[in-house]
Amino acid sequence: MALHFIGFRGDEYSRAVRVFGEPDFIHIGWDRWAKLEVMPGDVAVFARGTADDEPSAFGFPDLRET
């Protein structure tokens, strides 16, 4: 079982870590690639929306450098 955080952009990430613990995977957004990586039995925590939402037609980058 893996923990996925999806779409977190700010302070909500810290709050989610306090509640759920450190994620195994961080997805910048809900796209078809993120949907493929969430397996049955995994926990997906969304900053906004749910796993039932249609994934974005556009892919999100795998890595964001600041």
Tab-separated table of C-alpha atoms in Angstrom:
chain	number	residue	atom	x	y	z
A	1	MET	CA	0.000	0.000	0.000
A	2	ALA	CA	1.340	3.425	-0.983
A	3	LEU	CA	0.353	6.953	0.002
A	4	HIS	CA	-0.059	9.445	-2.866
A	5	PHE	CA	-0.441	13.224	-2.474
A	6	ILE	CA	-2.031	14.863	-5.499
A	7	GLY	CA	-2.226	18.548	-6.395
A	8	PHE	CA	-0.689	20.036	-3.250
A	9	ARG	CA	0.821	23.485	-3.825
A	10	GLY	CA	1.288	25.193	-0.471
A	11	ASP	CA	0.625	25.034	3.238
A	12	GLU	CA	-1.946	22.289	2.838
A	13	TYR	CA	0.938	19.878	2.197
A	14	SER	CA	2.263	20.360	5.749
A	15	ARG	CA	-1.171	19.787	7.210
A	16	ALA	CA	-1.665	16.631	5.144
A	17	VAL	CA	1.699	15.269	6.333
A	18	ARG	CA	0.627	15.824	9.952
A	19	VAL	CA	-2.593	13.882	9.341
A	20	PHE	CA	-1.451	11.119	6.935
A	21	GLY	CA	2.347	11.022	7.293
A	22	GLU	CA	4.989	11.417	4.586
A	23	PRO	CA	3.748	10.402	1.120
A	24	ASP	CA	5.383	7.709	-0.959
A	25	PHE	CA	4.512	9.590	-4.152
A	26	ILE	CA	3.786	13.241	-4.917
A	27	HIS	CA	1.866	14.054	-8.097
A	28	ILE	CA	1.774	17.687	-9.181
A	29	GLY	CA	-1.694	17.177	-10.666
A	30	TRP	CA	-4.299	14.542	-11.468
A	31	ASP	CA	-3.451	13.381	-14.980
A	32	ARG	CA	-3.690	9.982	-16.667
A	33	TRP	CA	-0.169	9.048	-15.514
A	34	ALA	CA	-0.990	9.748	-11.871
A	35	LYS	CA	-4.197	7.749	-12.249
A	36	LEU	CA	-2.198	4.779	-13.599
A	37	GLU	CA	0.183	4.905	-10.624
A	38	VAL	CA	-2.545	4.739	-7.958
A	39	MET	CA	-3.108	1.010	-7.461
A	40	PRO	CA	-5.989	-0.731	-5.678
A	41	GLY	CA	-5.320	-0.557	-1.948
A	42	ASP	CA	-3.299	2.664	-2.222
A	43	VAL	CA	-4.417	5.835	-0.460
A	44	ALA	CA	-4.701	8.950	-2.647
A	45	VAL	CA	-5.016	12.282	-0.824
A	46	PHE	CA	-6.169	15.155	-3.022
A	47	ALA	CA	-5.655	18.834	-2.274
A	48	ARG	CA	-8.784	19.440	-4.381
A	49	GLY	CA	-11.156	16.983	-5.981
A	50	THR	CA	-11.293	13.183	-5.832
A	51	ALA	CA	-10.120	10.109	-7.709
A	52	ASP	CA	-13.530	10.072	-9.416
A	53	ASP	CA	-12.721	13.351	-11.202
A	54	GLU	CA	-11.708	13.099	-14.833
A	55	PRO	CA	-7.897	13.287	-15.129
A	56	SER	CA	-6.466	16.305	-16.930
A	57	ALA	CA	-6.106	15.939	-20.673
A	58	PHE	CA	-2.673	17.530	-20.263
A	59	GLY	CA	0.222	15.819	-18.503
A	60	PHE	CA	1.969	17.385	-15.530
A	61	PRO	CA	5.776	17.318	-15.289
A	62	ASP	CA	7.299	14.548	-13.173
A	63	LEU	CA	9.690	16.971	-11.520
A	64	ARG	CA	9.408	20.630	-10.642
A	65	GLU	CA	12.637	22.418	-9.790
A	66	THR	CA	12.603	25.660	-7.836
